Every structure is written in structure tokens, then in C-alpha cells.
Coordinates of C-alpha atoms and ligand atoms in Angstrom, one line a residue:
X1 CA -58.7 93.7 -34.2
X2 CA -55.7 94.7 -36.3
X3 CA -53.7 94.6 -33.0
X4 CA -54.9 91.0 -32.5
X5 CA -53.8 90.2 -36.0
X6 CA -50.4 91.8 -35.5
X7 CA -49.9 89.8 -32.3
X8 CA -49.5 86.7 -34.4
X9 CA -46.5 88.2 -36.1
X10 CA -44.6 89.2 -33.0
X11 CA -42.7 86.0 -32.4
X12 CA -41.6 86.0 -36.1
X13 CA -40.9 89.7 -36.5
X14 CA -37.1 89.3 -37.0
X15 CA -37.2 86.8 -39.8
X16 CA -40.1 88.7 -41.3
X17 CA -38.0 91.9 -41.4
X18 CA -35.1 90.0 -43.0
X19 CA -37.5 88.6 -45.6
X20 CA -39.0 92.0 -46.1
X21 CA -35.6 93.6 -46.6
X22 CA -34.7 91.0 -49.2
X23 CA -38.0 91.8 -51.0
X24 CA -37.1 95.5 -50.7
X25 CA -33.7 95.0 -52.3
X26 CA -35.5 93.1 -55.0
X27 CA -37.8 96.0 -55.5
X28 CA -35.0 98.5 -55.6
X29 CA -33.3 96.5 -58.3
X30 CA -36.6 96.5 -60.2
X31 CA -37.0 100.2 -59.6
X32 CA -33.5 101.0 -61.1
X33 CA -34.4 99.3 -64.4
X34 CA -36.3 102.1 -66.1
X35 CA -33.6 104.5 -65.2
X36 CA -31.0 102.2 -66.6
X37 CA -33.2 101.8 -69.7
X38 CA -33.2 105.6 -70.0
X39 CA -29.3 105.6 -70.0
X40 CA -29.3 102.9 -72.7
X41 CA -31.7 105.1 -74.8
X42 CA -29.6 108.3 -74.1
X43 CA -26.4 106.4 -75.0
X44 CA -28.0 105.6 -78.4
X45 CA -28.6 109.2 -79.1
X46 CA -25.3 110.5 -77.9
X47 CA -23.1 107.8 -79.5
X48 CA -21.7 106.8 -76.2
X49 CA -20.6 103.2 -75.2
X50 CA -23.7 101.2 -74.1
X51 CA -21.6 98.6 -72.2
X52 CA -21.9 100.4 -68.8
X53 CA -25.7 100.8 -68.8
X54 CA -26.2 97.3 -70.2
X55 CA -24.0 95.6 -67.5
X56 CA -25.8 97.7 -64.9
X57 CA -29.1 96.5 -66.3
X58 CA -28.0 92.8 -66.2
X59 CA -26.8 93.0 -62.6
X60 CA -30.0 94.6 -61.5
X61 CA -32.0 91.8 -63.1
X62 CA -29.8 89.1 -61.6
X63 CA -29.7 90.5 -58.1
X64 CA -33.4 91.2 -58.2
X65 CA -34.2 87.6 -59.1
X66 CA -32.0 85.9 -56.5
X67 CA -32.9 88.2 -53.6
X68 CA -36.6 88.0 -54.4
X69 CA -36.5 84.2 -54.3
X70 CA -34.7 84.1 -51.0
X71 CA -37.1 86.7 -49.5
X72 CA -40.1 84.7 -50.8
X73 CA -38.9 81.5 -49.1
X74 CA -38.5 83.2 -45.8
X75 CA -42.0 84.6 -46.1
X76 CA -43.5 81.2 -46.7
X77 CA -41.6 79.8 -43.8
X78 CA -42.8 82.5 -41.5
X79 CA -46.3 82.0 -42.8
X80 CA -46.2 78.3 -41.8
X81 CA -44.9 79.3 -38.4
X82 CA -47.7 81.7 -37.9
X83 CA -50.3 79.1 -38.8
X84 CA -48.7 76.6 -36.5
X85 CA -48.7 79.1 -33.6
X86 CA -52.4 80.0 -34.2
X87 CA -53.4 76.4 -34.4
X88 CA -51.5 75.5 -31.2
X89 CA -53.1 78.4 -29.3
X90 CA -56.6 77.6 -30.6
X91 CA -56.4 73.9 -29.9
X92 CA -55.0 74.6 -26.5
X93 CA -58.0 76.7 -25.7
X94 CA -60.5 74.4 -27.3
X95 CA -59.6 71.5 -25.1
X96 CA -59.7 73.6 -21.9
X97 CA -63.1 75.2 -22.4
X98 CA -65.9 74.7 -20.0
X99 CA -68.3 72.0 -20.7
X100 CA -71.2 74.5 -20.7
X101 CA -69.5 76.5 -23.5
X102 CA -68.8 73.5 -25.6
X103 CA -72.5 72.4 -25.3
X104 CA -73.3 75.6 -27.3
X105 CA -70.6 75.2 -30.0
X106 CA -70.8 72.9 -32.9
X107 CA -67.9 70.5 -33.2
X108 CA -67.8 70.8 -37.0
X109 CA -67.6 74.6 -36.8
X110 CA -64.8 74.4 -34.2
X111 CA -62.9 72.1 -36.5
X112 CA -63.2 74.5 -39.4
X113 CA -61.8 77.3 -37.2
X114 CA -58.7 75.2 -36.5
X115 CA -58.2 74.0 -40.1
X116 CA -59.6 76.8 -42.2
X117 CA -59.5 80.1 -40.5
X118 CA -55.9 79.7 -39.3
X119 CA -54.8 79.1 -42.8
X120 CA -56.1 82.5 -43.8
X121 CA -53.7 84.1 -41.5
X122 CA -50.7 82.8 -43.5
X123 CA -50.9 84.9 -46.6
X124 CA -52.2 88.1 -44.9
X125 CA -49.5 88.2 -42.3
X126 CA -46.6 87.4 -44.6
X127 CA -47.0 88.3 -48.2
X128 CA -49.8 90.6 -47.4
X129 CA -47.9 92.8 -45.1
X130 CA -44.5 92.6 -46.7
X131 CA -45.8 93.0 -50.2
X132 CA -47.8 95.9 -49.1
X133 CA -44.8 97.6 -47.4
X134 CA -42.6 96.7 -50.5
X135 CA -45.3 98.0 -52.8
X136 CA -45.8 101.2 -50.8
X137 CA -42.0 101.7 -51.1
X138 CA -42.0 101.1 -54.8
X139 CA -45.0 103.4 -55.2
X140 CA -43.3 106.2 -53.3
X141 CA -40.0 105.5 -55.2
X142 CA -41.7 105.6 -58.6
X143 CA -43.6 108.8 -57.7
X144 CA -40.3 110.5 -56.5
X145 CA -38.6 109.4 -59.7
X146 CA -41.6 110.7 -61.7
X147 CA -41.5 114.0 -59.8
X148 CA -37.8 114.4 -60.9
X149 CA -38.9 113.9 -64.5
X150 CA -41.9 116.2 -64.8
X151 CA -44.0 117.7 -62.1
X152 CA -47.0 118.4 -64.4
X153 CA -47.3 114.8 -65.6
X154 CA -47.0 113.6 -62.0
X155 CA -50.0 115.8 -61.0
X156 CA -52.1 114.4 -63.8
X157 CA -51.2 110.8 -62.7
X158 CA -51.8 111.4 -59.0
X159 CA -55.2 113.0 -59.6
X160 CA -56.4 109.9 -61.5
X161 CA -54.9 107.4 -59.0
X162 CA -56.3 109.2 -55.9
X163 CA -59.9 109.3 -57.3
X164 CA -59.9 105.6 -58.1
X165 CA -58.0 104.7 -55.0
X166 CA -60.7 106.3 -52.9
X167 CA -63.4 104.3 -54.7
X168 CA -61.4 101.1 -53.9
X169 CA -61.2 102.1 -50.2
X170 CA -65.0 102.1 -50.1
X171 CA -65.2 98.5 -51.3
X172 CA -62.9 97.1 -48.6
X173 CA -65.4 96.9 -45.7
X174 CA -67.8 95.1 -48.0
X175 CA -65.1 92.5 -48.7
X176 CA -64.5 92.0 -45.1
X177 CA -68.2 91.4 -44.4
X178 CA -68.6 89.0 -47.3
X179 CA -65.4 87.2 -46.3
X180 CA -66.6 86.7 -42.8
X181 CA -69.9 85.4 -44.1
X182 CA -68.0 83.0 -46.3
X183 CA -65.9 81.6 -43.4
X184 CA -69.0 81.3 -41.3
X185 CA -70.7 79.3 -44.1
X186 CA -67.7 77.0 -44.3
X187 CA -68.0 76.5 -40.5
X188 CA -71.7 75.7 -40.9
X189 CA -70.9 73.2 -43.6
X190 CA -68.5 71.5 -41.2
X191 CA -71.2 71.5 -38.5
X192 CA -73.8 69.8 -40.7
X193 CA -71.3 67.3 -42.1
X194 CA -70.3 66.4 -38.6
X195 CA -73.9 65.9 -37.6
X196 CA -74.4 63.4 -40.5
X197 CA -71.1 61.6 -39.7
X198 CA -71.9 61.3 -36.0
X199 CA -75.2 59.6 -36.7
X200 CA -74.0 57.7 -39.8
X201 CA -75.9 54.5 -39.1
X202 CA -79.0 56.4 -38.3
X203 CA -78.7 58.3 -41.5
X204 CA -78.4 55.1 -43.5
X205 CA -81.1 53.3 -41.6
X206 CA -83.5 56.2 -42.0
X207 CA -82.8 56.3 -45.8
X208 CA -81.9 60.0 -45.2
X209 CA -78.7 60.0 -47.3
X210 CA -80.2 62.2 -50.0
X211 CA -81.6 64.6 -47.6
X212 CA -78.4 64.9 -45.5
X213 CA -76.4 65.3 -48.8
X214 CA -78.8 68.1 -49.7
X215 CA -78.3 69.8 -46.3
X216 CA -74.5 69.6 -46.5
X217 CA -74.6 70.7 -50.2
X218 CA -76.9 73.6 -49.3
X219 CA -74.3 74.8 -46.7
X220 CA -71.6 74.3 -49.3
X221 CA -73.6 76.4 -51.8
X222 CA -74.0 79.2 -49.2
X223 CA -70.2 79.1 -48.8
X224 CA -69.8 79.4 -52.6
X225 CA -72.3 82.3 -52.8
X226 CA -70.4 84.2 -50.1
X227 CA -67.2 83.4 -51.8
X228 CA -68.6 84.7 -55.1
X229 CA -69.5 88.0 -53.3
X230 CA -65.9 88.3 -52.1
X231 CA -64.7 87.5 -55.7
X232 CA -67.1 90.1 -57.1
X233 CA -65.9 92.9 -54.8
X234 CA -62.3 91.9 -55.2
X235 CA -62.6 92.0 -59.0
X236 CA -64.3 95.4 -58.9
X237 CA -61.4 96.7 -56.8
X238 CA -58.9 95.1 -59.3
X239 CA -60.6 96.6 -62.3
X240 CA -60.7 100.0 -60.7
X241 CA -57.0 100.0 -60.2
X242 CA -56.4 98.8 -63.7
X243 CA -58.6 101.6 -65.0
X244 CA -56.8 104.1 -62.9
X245 CA -53.5 103.2 -64.6
X246 CA -55.0 103.1 -68.1
X247 CA -56.7 106.5 -67.7
X248 CA -53.5 107.9 -66.2
X249 CA -51.5 106.5 -69.2
X250 CA -53.8 108.2 -71.7
X251 CA -53.7 111.5 -69.9
X252 CA -49.9 111.4 -69.5
X253 CA -49.6 110.5 -73.2
X254 CA -51.8 113.4 -74.2
X255 CA -50.3 116.1 -71.9
X256 CA -46.8 114.7 -72.3
X257 CA -47.0 114.5 -76.1
X258 CA -48.1 118.2 -76.2
X259 CA -45.2 119.1 -73.9
X260 CA -42.7 117.2 -76.1
X261 CA -44.1 119.0 -79.2
X262 CA -43.7 122.3 -77.5
X263 CA -40.1 121.4 -76.6
X264 CA -40.5 121.6 -72.8
X265 CA -40.0 117.8 -72.4
X266 CA -37.4 115.4 -73.8
X267 CA -38.7 112.3 -75.5
X268 CA -36.5 110.1 -73.3
X269 CA -38.1 111.7 -70.2
X270 CA -41.6 111.0 -71.5
X271 CA -40.6 107.4 -72.2
X272 CA -39.1 106.9 -68.7
X273 CA -42.1 108.6 -67.2
X274 CA -44.5 106.2 -69.0
X275 CA -42.4 103.3 -67.9
X276 CA -42.6 104.4 -64.3
X277 CA -46.3 104.8 -64.8
X278 CA -46.5 101.1 -65.7
X279 CA -44.4 100.3 -62.8
X280 CA -47.2 101.6 -60.7
X281 CA -49.5 98.9 -61.9
X282 CA -47.9 96.1 -59.9
X283 CA -47.5 97.9 -56.6
X284 CA -51.0 99.4 -56.7
X285 CA -52.4 95.9 -57.6
X286 CA -50.4 94.4 -54.7
X287 CA -51.6 97.1 -52.3
X288 CA -55.2 96.4 -53.3
X289 CA -54.6 92.7 -52.9
X290 CA -52.9 93.3 -49.5
X291 CA -55.9 95.3 -48.4
X292 CA -58.2 92.4 -49.5
X293 CA -56.1 89.9 -47.7
X294 CA -56.2 92.1 -44.6
X295 CA -60.0 91.9 -44.7
X296 CA -59.8 88.1 -44.9
X297 CA -57.3 88.0 -42.1
X298 CA -59.5 90.3 -39.9
X299 CA -62.5 88.0 -40.6
X300 CA -60.4 84.9 -39.6
X301 CA -59.1 86.6 -36.5
X302 CA -62.6 87.5 -35.4
X303 CA -63.6 83.8 -35.6
X304 CA -60.4 82.6 -33.8
X305 CA -60.8 85.2 -31.1
X306 CA -64.4 84.2 -30.4
X307 CA -63.0 80.9 -29.1
X308 CA -59.9 82.3 -27.5
X309 CA -61.9 84.8 -25.5
X310 CA -63.9 82.0 -23.8
X311 CA -62.7 81.2 -20.3
X312 CA -60.4 78.2 -19.9
X313 CA -60.3 75.7 -17.1
X314 CA -57.2 74.7 -15.3
X315 CA -56.2 71.2 -16.6
X316 CA -56.5 68.2 -14.3
X317 CA -53.3 67.0 -12.6
X318 CA -52.3 63.3 -12.5
X319 CA -53.9 61.0 -10.0
X320 CA -53.1 61.7 -6.4
X321 CA -51.1 59.2 -4.4
X322 CA -53.7 58.5 -1.9
X323 CA -56.6 56.3 -2.8
X324 CA -58.4 56.8 0.5
X325 CA -62.2 56.6 -0.2
X326 CA -64.1 59.9 0.2
X327 CA -67.7 60.6 1.0
X328 CA -70.1 63.0 -0.7
X329 CA -72.7 65.3 0.6
X330 CA -75.3 67.3 -1.3
X331 CA -77.0 70.0 0.8
X332 CA -80.0 71.8 -0.7
X333 CA -78.4 72.0 -4.1
X334 CA -80.2 73.9 -6.8
X335 CA -79.1 74.0 -10.3
X336 CA -80.2 74.9 -13.8
X337 CA -78.2 74.4 -17.0
X338 CA -78.8 78.0 -18.2
X339 CA -80.5 81.1 -16.9
X340 CA -83.2 80.6 -19.4
X341 CA -83.7 76.9 -18.6
X342 CA -85.9 75.2 -16.1
X343 CA -84.3 74.1 -12.7
X344 CA -83.0 70.6 -12.9
X345 CA -82.2 70.3 -9.2
X346 CA -84.3 72.1 -6.6
X347 CA -83.0 71.4 -3.2
X348 CA -81.2 68.0 -3.6
X349 CA -79.8 66.7 -0.3
X350 CA -78.3 63.3 0.4
X351 CA -75.2 62.0 2.0
X352 CA -72.8 59.2 1.0
X353 CA -70.3 58.0 3.6
X354 CA -66.8 57.0 2.4
X355 CA -66.6 53.5 1.0
X356 CA -69.4 51.2 -0.1
X357 CA -71.9 51.2 -2.9
X358 CA -74.6 53.8 -3.2
X359 CA -77.1 53.8 -6.1
X360 CA -79.0 56.6 -7.5
X361 CA -82.3 55.5 -9.0
X362 CA -85.4 57.3 -10.3
X363 CA -87.3 57.9 -13.5
X364 CA -85.5 59.3 -16.5
X365 CA -85.0 63.1 -16.3
X366 CA -85.0 63.1 -12.5
X367 CA -81.6 64.7 -12.5
X368 CA -79.3 61.7 -11.7
X369 CA -76.7 62.3 -14.4
X370 CA -76.7 65.9 -13.4
X371 CA -75.5 64.9 -10.0
X372 CA -72.4 63.5 -11.6
X373 CA -71.9 66.5 -13.8
X374 CA -72.0 68.7 -10.8
X375 CA -69.6 66.5 -8.8
X376 CA -67.1 66.7 -11.7
X377 CA -67.7 70.4 -11.8
X378 CA -68.6 70.3 -15.5
X379 CA -71.2 72.9 -14.4
X380 CA -71.4 75.1 -11.4
X381 CA -74.4 74.7 -9.1
X382 CA -76.2 77.9 -8.2
X383 CA -77.3 77.2 -4.7
X384 CA -76.5 74.9 -1.8
X385 CA -73.3 73.0 -0.9
X386 CA -71.6 70.0 -2.4
X387 CA -68.8 68.5 -0.4
X388 CA -66.4 65.7 -1.4
X389 CA -64.3 64.3 1.4
X390 CA -65.8 66.9 3.7
X391 CA -64.5 69.8 1.6
X392 CA -66.6 72.1 -0.5
X393 CA -66.0 71.3 -4.1
X394 CA -65.6 75.0 -4.9
X395 CA -62.6 74.9 -2.5
X396 CA -61.0 71.9 -4.2
X397 CA -58.4 72.8 -6.9
X398 CA -60.3 71.6 -10.0
X399 CA -57.4 69.3 -11.1
X400 CA -57.2 67.7 -7.7
X401 CA -61.0 67.2 -7.5
X402 CA -61.1 65.5 -10.9
X403 CA -58.1 63.4 -10.1
X404 CA -59.9 62.1 -7.0
X405 CA -62.9 61.0 -9.1
X406 CA -63.3 58.2 -11.6
X407 CA -66.1 58.9 -14.1
X408 CA -67.7 56.4 -16.4
X409 CA -70.1 58.1 -18.8
X410 CA -73.3 56.5 -19.7
X411 CA -72.2 55.8 -23.3
X412 CA -68.9 54.5 -21.9
X413 CA -66.9 55.9 -24.9
X414 CA -64.0 54.1 -26.3
X415 CA -61.6 56.1 -28.3
X416 CA -60.0 55.1 -31.6
X417 CA -56.6 53.5 -30.8
X418 CA -55.4 50.3 -29.1
X419 CA -57.0 48.7 -26.1
X420 CA -53.9 49.6 -24.1
X421 CA -54.2 53.3 -25.1
X422 CA -57.8 53.3 -24.0
X423 CA -57.1 51.7 -20.6
X424 CA -54.2 54.1 -19.9
X425 CA -56.0 57.1 -21.1
X426 CA -56.6 58.6 -17.6
X427 CA -53.4 57.2 -16.0
X428 CA -50.5 57.3 -18.4
X429 CA -47.9 56.3 -15.8
X430 CA -49.8 53.2 -14.6
X431 CA -47.5 50.1 -14.3
X432 CA -48.0 46.9 -16.3
X433 CA -48.9 45.3 -12.9
X434 CA -51.7 48.0 -12.3
X435 CA -52.9 47.3 -15.8
X436 CA -53.1 43.5 -15.4
X437 CA -54.9 44.0 -12.1
X438 CA -57.5 46.4 -13.5
X439 CA -58.1 44.0 -16.4
X440 CA -58.7 41.1 -14.0
X441 CA -60.9 43.2 -11.7
X442 CA -63.1 44.2 -14.6
X443 CA -63.2 40.6 -16.0
X444 CA -61.6 41.7 -19.3
X445 CA -59.0 38.8 -19.4
X446 CA -61.2 36.9 -21.9
X447 CA -61.3 39.9 -24.2
X448 CA -57.6 40.4 -24.1
X449 CA -57.0 36.7 -24.8
X450 CA -59.4 36.8 -27.7
X451 CA -58.1 39.8 -29.5
X452 CA -55.5 39.0 -32.1
X453 CA -52.9 41.3 -30.8
X454 CA -54.1 41.4 -27.2
X455 CA -53.8 44.7 -25.5
X456 CA -52.2 46.2 -28.6
X457 CA -55.2 45.5 -30.9
X458 CA -56.8 48.6 -32.4
X459 CA -60.4 48.7 -31.1
X460 CA -61.6 50.8 -34.1
X461 CA -63.4 54.1 -34.3
X462 CA -65.5 54.4 -31.1
X463 CA -64.6 50.9 -30.1
X464 CA -66.7 49.2 -32.8
X465 CA -64.8 45.9 -32.3
X466 CA -66.1 45.6 -28.7
X467 CA -69.5 44.6 -27.4
X468 CA -71.5 47.0 -25.3
X469 CA -70.7 45.2 -22.1
X470 CA -67.0 45.1 -23.0
X471 CA -67.0 48.8 -23.8
X472 CA -68.5 49.5 -20.4
X473 CA -66.0 47.4 -18.6
X474 CA -63.1 49.0 -20.5
X475 CA -64.4 52.3 -19.4
X476 CA -64.6 51.1 -15.8
X477 CA -61.0 49.7 -16.0
X478 CA -59.9 53.0 -17.4
X479 CA -61.5 54.9 -14.4
X480 CA -60.0 52.4 -11.9
X481 CA -56.5 52.8 -13.2
X482 CA -56.7 56.4 -12.0
X483 CA -57.1 55.0 -8.5
X484 CA -60.2 57.1 -7.8
X485 CA -61.3 57.9 -4.3
X486 CA -64.8 58.0 -5.6
X487 CA -66.0 56.2 -8.6
X488 CA -69.0 57.7 -10.5
X489 CA -70.6 55.1 -12.7
X490 CA -73.4 56.0 -15.0
X491 CA -74.6 52.5 -15.9
X492 CA -75.6 52.1 -19.5
X493 CA -79.3 51.7 -20.3
X494 CA -78.3 49.3 -23.1
X495 CA -79.5 45.8 -22.4
X496 CA -76.6 43.7 -21.3
X497 CA -76.9 39.9 -21.7
X498 CA -77.1 37.9 -18.5
X499 CA -73.4 37.0 -18.5
X500 CA -72.3 40.6 -19.0
X501 CA -74.8 41.8 -16.4
X502 CA -73.5 39.4 -13.8
X503 CA -70.0 40.4 -14.5
X504 CA -70.8 44.0 -14.2
X505 CA -72.5 43.4 -10.8
X506 CA -69.4 41.5 -9.6
X507 CA -67.1 44.2 -10.7
X508 CA -69.1 46.9 -9.0
X509 CA -69.4 44.9 -5.8
X510 CA -65.7 44.3 -5.8
X511 CA -64.7 47.9 -6.5
X512 CA -67.1 49.0 -3.7
X513 CA -65.0 47.1 -1.2
X514 CA -62.0 49.4 -1.9
X515 CA -63.5 52.8 -2.8
X516 CA -66.7 54.8 -2.7
X517 CA -68.9 53.9 -5.6
X518 CA -71.8 56.0 -6.7
X519 CA -73.8 54.3 -9.5
X520 CA -76.7 55.6 -11.5
X521 CA -78.7 52.4 -11.9
X522 CA -81.1 52.1 -14.7
X523 CA -81.5 48.4 -13.9
X524 CA -82.4 47.7 -10.3
X525 CA -81.0 44.2 -10.5
X526 CA -77.5 45.7 -10.1
X527 CA -78.4 47.7 -6.9
X528 CA -80.5 45.4 -4.8
X529 CA -77.3 44.7 -2.8
X530 CA -76.3 48.4 -2.6
X531 CA -75.5 49.8 0.9
X532 CA -78.0 52.6 0.3
X533 CA -80.2 53.7 -2.5
X534 CA -81.1 57.4 -3.2
X535 CA -84.4 57.6 -5.0
X536 CA -84.7 60.8 -7.1
X537 CA -87.7 62.3 -8.7
X538 CA -88.3 65.6 -10.5
X539 CA -85.1 67.2 -9.4
X540 CA -85.2 66.3 -5.7
X541 CA -84.5 63.3 -3.4
X542 CA -87.6 61.4 -2.5
X543 CA -86.3 58.7 -0.3
X544 CA -83.1 57.0 0.9
X545 CA -82.7 53.5 2.2
X546 CA -81.8 49.9 1.4
X547 CA -83.7 47.9 -1.2
X548 CA -85.8 46.1 1.4
X549 CA -86.6 49.3 3.3
X550 CA -87.6 51.2 0.2
X551 CA -89.8 48.4 -1.1
X552 CA -91.5 48.6 2.2
X553 CA -91.9 52.5 2.4
X554 CA -91.6 54.1 -1.0
X555 CA -94.3 53.8 -3.6
X556 CA -92.2 55.1 -6.5
X557 CA -89.4 52.7 -5.7
X558 CA -91.8 49.8 -5.3
X559 CA -93.3 50.7 -8.7
X560 CA -89.9 50.9 -10.3
X561 CA -88.9 47.6 -8.8
X562 CA -92.2 46.0 -9.8
X563 CA -91.8 47.0 -13.4
X564 CA -88.4 45.5 -13.4
X565 CA -89.5 42.2 -12.0
X566 CA -87.6 42.6 -8.7
X567 CA -90.7 42.1 -6.5
X568 CA -93.8 40.4 -7.4
Ligands
LIG1 P1 -81.4 61.5 -15.5 O1 -80.0 61.2 -15.5 O2 -82.1 61.3 -14.2 O3 -82.2 60.9 -16.6 P2 -80.5 64.1 -16.2 O4 -79.7 64.6 -15.1 O5 -79.7 63.5 -17.4 O6 -81.5 63.1 -15.7 O7 -81.3 65.3 -16.8 C1 -82.2 66.1 -16.1 C2 -82.7 67.2 -17.0 O8 -81.6 68.0 -17.4 C3 -83.4 66.7 -18.2 O9 -84.6 67.4 -18.4 C4 -82.4 67.1 -19.3 O10 -83.1 67.5 -20.5 C5 -81.7 68.2 -18.8 N1 -80.3 68.3 -19.2 C6 -79.4 67.3 -19.1 N2 -78.2 67.6 -19.6 C7 -78.3 68.9 -20.1 C8 -77.5 69.8 -20.7 N3 -76.2 69.5 -21.0 N4 -78.0 71.0 -21.1 C9 -79.2 71.3 -20.8 N5 -80.1 70.5 -20.2 C10 -79.7 69.3 -19.9

């Protein structure tokens, strides 16, 4: 995991080294100060000029300040670069995941990994590492200087520091565990908040505000509790180091005082030694802080890696030049959404020739939408063969397959942004002419004329400014602009008014003259004129035929038709 953590630094290592060196020079300047102070004191005693040592002291202070500031800026800069890199990689992976993996993950938790966990990498990988290296250097430097002053006192100091340092080391794994829990709790908070925001109207209509607030607040409290655990362990580590230095100070003062009294040690050396001892405080503190940050970074990397280790799909390529309609064949297809889930398709077989309108009908849960999900290869079927245009879909490059298909989801989602952005979402390079044509074909001219800024009107979050029928036709226009060779249309169950329903029927019939249209029809009125109807039930195909044939032969279809007032 430390290797993963270090991988984030690799692109920035040069600037990090420069920043680190500047920090180091700053430290050296700081390290020289007690020595210079000793000269000042010695100069006092020996009646020498103090100008030299004083000038040296001032230069050390000035150089130390300037160099440290420069080094610090470089560090922060690198930190921002590291966060940017981590976010890019994470988002890149997130949008290429398989649908099946995304089904399992919670959007709010994913969000917190991009926004929160990446931020944690910043301090650990810059200040954390550089300060730790700088501190280690200062520590070694101070110890060497102390060794030159008095070996006995050094031994006393090291003994105390090592004992308490070992105790701190025991605390570190606990900090990492608590930190990881804390970040998970933040992710969980994101997930429950996302749930409430997704169903905002339902929350309000159900009078569930208080309860949802409670759920989110509960998650926030868990995050706080975990954070407190981290704080507790961190404080303990901090107090241990503070104690180490204090105890070392007392011991050195006692032993050193005795040695001064016996004449084996000069007073100036004892003073310098004690000053160096206090110089240990900062680097030891920074080393402990660096170790704590490392634990945070490791916890963050673990959460980021969880996503980055999931397999990615190749991204879809732009629409192909040919718009030749393709046919579809399902042959004994068996499919389940997960190994532990019931089979959704067992032996689905049907054939759709190129061109024309084919409807999939059947009771809810029969597996109709799953047919579309398999065609788009959102999921992989386990048995049987699915061909599109006579070619097994497993042999199609995924990008080409998806480019050949137009897909209109049941909820016909409209994205925040302008109407134009929504229409061009799947075909960025469509011409103005294509756009006009798609609008006319989907009977959206009225809508464009009505909107205050026409195509450039923002349609609001999830298209709230559009009616259900309009949203659906926007989604169809979007799919058509991709010039699909097969249009998959999951017709919304929402009740459309008579005008909108008529329009939809016209649009579908017209599109079916140019390409293959496979529509999941929840309302039989839109499919009575389909070229063929596939009746599905319980994960299999029950019958295939035209409306008139099916009314004659198939009980289920007749029943479905009867309940929808298509036959008396
Ligand atoms: P239909 O479109 O005919 O109503 P679906 O294909 O949507 O039927 O669903 C068939 C079955 O598959 C249902 O029992 C449903 O619960 C299940 N199902 C649908 N989507 C998923 C999914 N993403 N994960 C797990 N099960 C699913």
C-alpha cells in the first residue's frame, strides 16, 4: 500500500525534491543557530568581539526564513498537483466501470472518495514526507552535535527518547484503523444524503424530513466519533513525545549539572546541549505527525484503490457512418444478475429482422428491460447466443456495438443543461441540419418554439421544465441523432395524455421506416400496428406474432389486450 501511495508522487518527484532541499537548507540554517549562540556566549566570557557570531546568527535567521517560505510554496503546489492527478484517475475509472459494479456501489460514497479521500493525499505526500525527511535529518544532525558535546548526556537522552518512541509506534496502527473508519463513515454520510436528495419530493410528501435528517445526522455523528478516536490516539502520541523531551530535559539537567559541578563539563556545553535537546522537540513532533498523516494517507489510498482495482470498460466510439438497419437474434439466452440471484432469463429465443417495428410485451418482471440491458452489454449473459447484425455481440467491439444502438431508458432521463446539450449528448458532431430534422421527427418543434431561449434554454435539474411526454421525445431525439442501426425504446409507463401518446406513436412508426425499432410497450395501443410482437412471461418468450394473430392464439396476450381496452 505504501508503494501505491508513493506512485502518486512519481510524476512530481523532481519539484518535490527541490522543495525538500529548500526545506533542508532552512533546517540547516536552524540547526546552526544553537552553535552560533554558543559562540556568542563564549565571546562574552573571553572578551572577544561579538560582531562575527551575531552577523552569522542574523544571516542564518534570514536565509532560513526565505528558503523555508519558498520550499513551503513548492510543497503546496505539488500537493494540489497530486490531488488533481488522483481525482483525474479516479473519475476516469468511475465513469468506465461496468454497470454491474456500479449497481453495488452507492453514488454518495463514490462522490466522497473523489472529493474527500483524494484531499487526504495532499498533506501526507508533500509536507508529510518532506517534513519527515527534514525532521529525520534535523534529528540526526542534533544528535551528532550532541554527541560532540557530551557522550554521557546523549546516552541519557536517547534512552528516554527510544522508550517513548516505541510506545508511539504501537499507537500508529490504531490511528490508521480509526482513520479508515472515519473516512468510511464520511462516505456513508454521503450515501444517505444522496438517497434523501434523490427522492426529495417523496421525502417531503411522506413527511419524512425529520427522519431522514436523523439518518444523515446519525451518519455524521458516526464520522465524528471515528474522528474523535483518531484525535484521541493522535493526542496520546503527541503527549508521549512531549513527555519524552521533558523527561530527557530533567535527566540531562541532573546528570549535566553534576558533571559541571565536578568540572568535567563546561557550562556553555551544557547550555548548548540543552538547546539541542529542545531542538529535538519540533522534529520529533513532526515525525509523529508525519507518521499520523501516513496512516491517513494509507486509509485514503485503500478507499481509492478499491475503485481503481475494479475492471474498466473500453469507452464507446462515435457513431458509425453507416445507418443500415440491423436485425437481432436471441438464441436460448439464460441470464441472472448475480450468482446468488434467481435467473431472469431462462432460454429466451426470438428473432427480429432488420428494419420495422417489433414490440416486446408481457407482465412486469417478465425480463423485457433485461433484454435491452443485455443488448447494450451492460451485463453479460451466461448462456446462449445474442447476435446483432448477424454477429455475436461478444465479437463486437463494445464501442462499435453501443454506437450501433440507440437506447431510450424507461425514465427517459434529461440531464441538467440546455435542451441543445441534451439533444447532442450522444452525437456531439451532429450538424444543425441533423438537429432540426431530429426535432421535427420527434415533434418537438412546438416545444422549441415555446421555450424562451429555444434550444439554448436550460431545462433544469433532471429536465423539470419539460413534461413527461416531452422528456421522452427529447430522449428519442437524442438517440436518433446518433443515427442508430437499432433503436431500443423502453416506453415509459407514465400515463401520457392522448395528444402526447398519438405523437409518440407517430414518431415510432416513422422511425421504424428507417431503422430497426425494438420497443418495450407497456401500453398496447402503441403496438397494435407493430410488424411483430414478442410476448414474454416469466423470463421466457411465450408467443410471437402480429396483434391480430396473438389476439386469436395467445391467452395471455388477449388478457393483456382486454385489460387495456384494445379488444372487447
Ligand atoms: P420487465 O422489464 O419485464 O418488467 P425486467 O427485465 O426489468 O422486467 O426485470 C426482470 C427481473 O430482473 C425482475 O425480477 C427484477 O427485479 C430483476 N432485475 C432487474 N434489474 C436488475 C438489476 N439491475 N439487478 C438485479 N435484479 C434486477
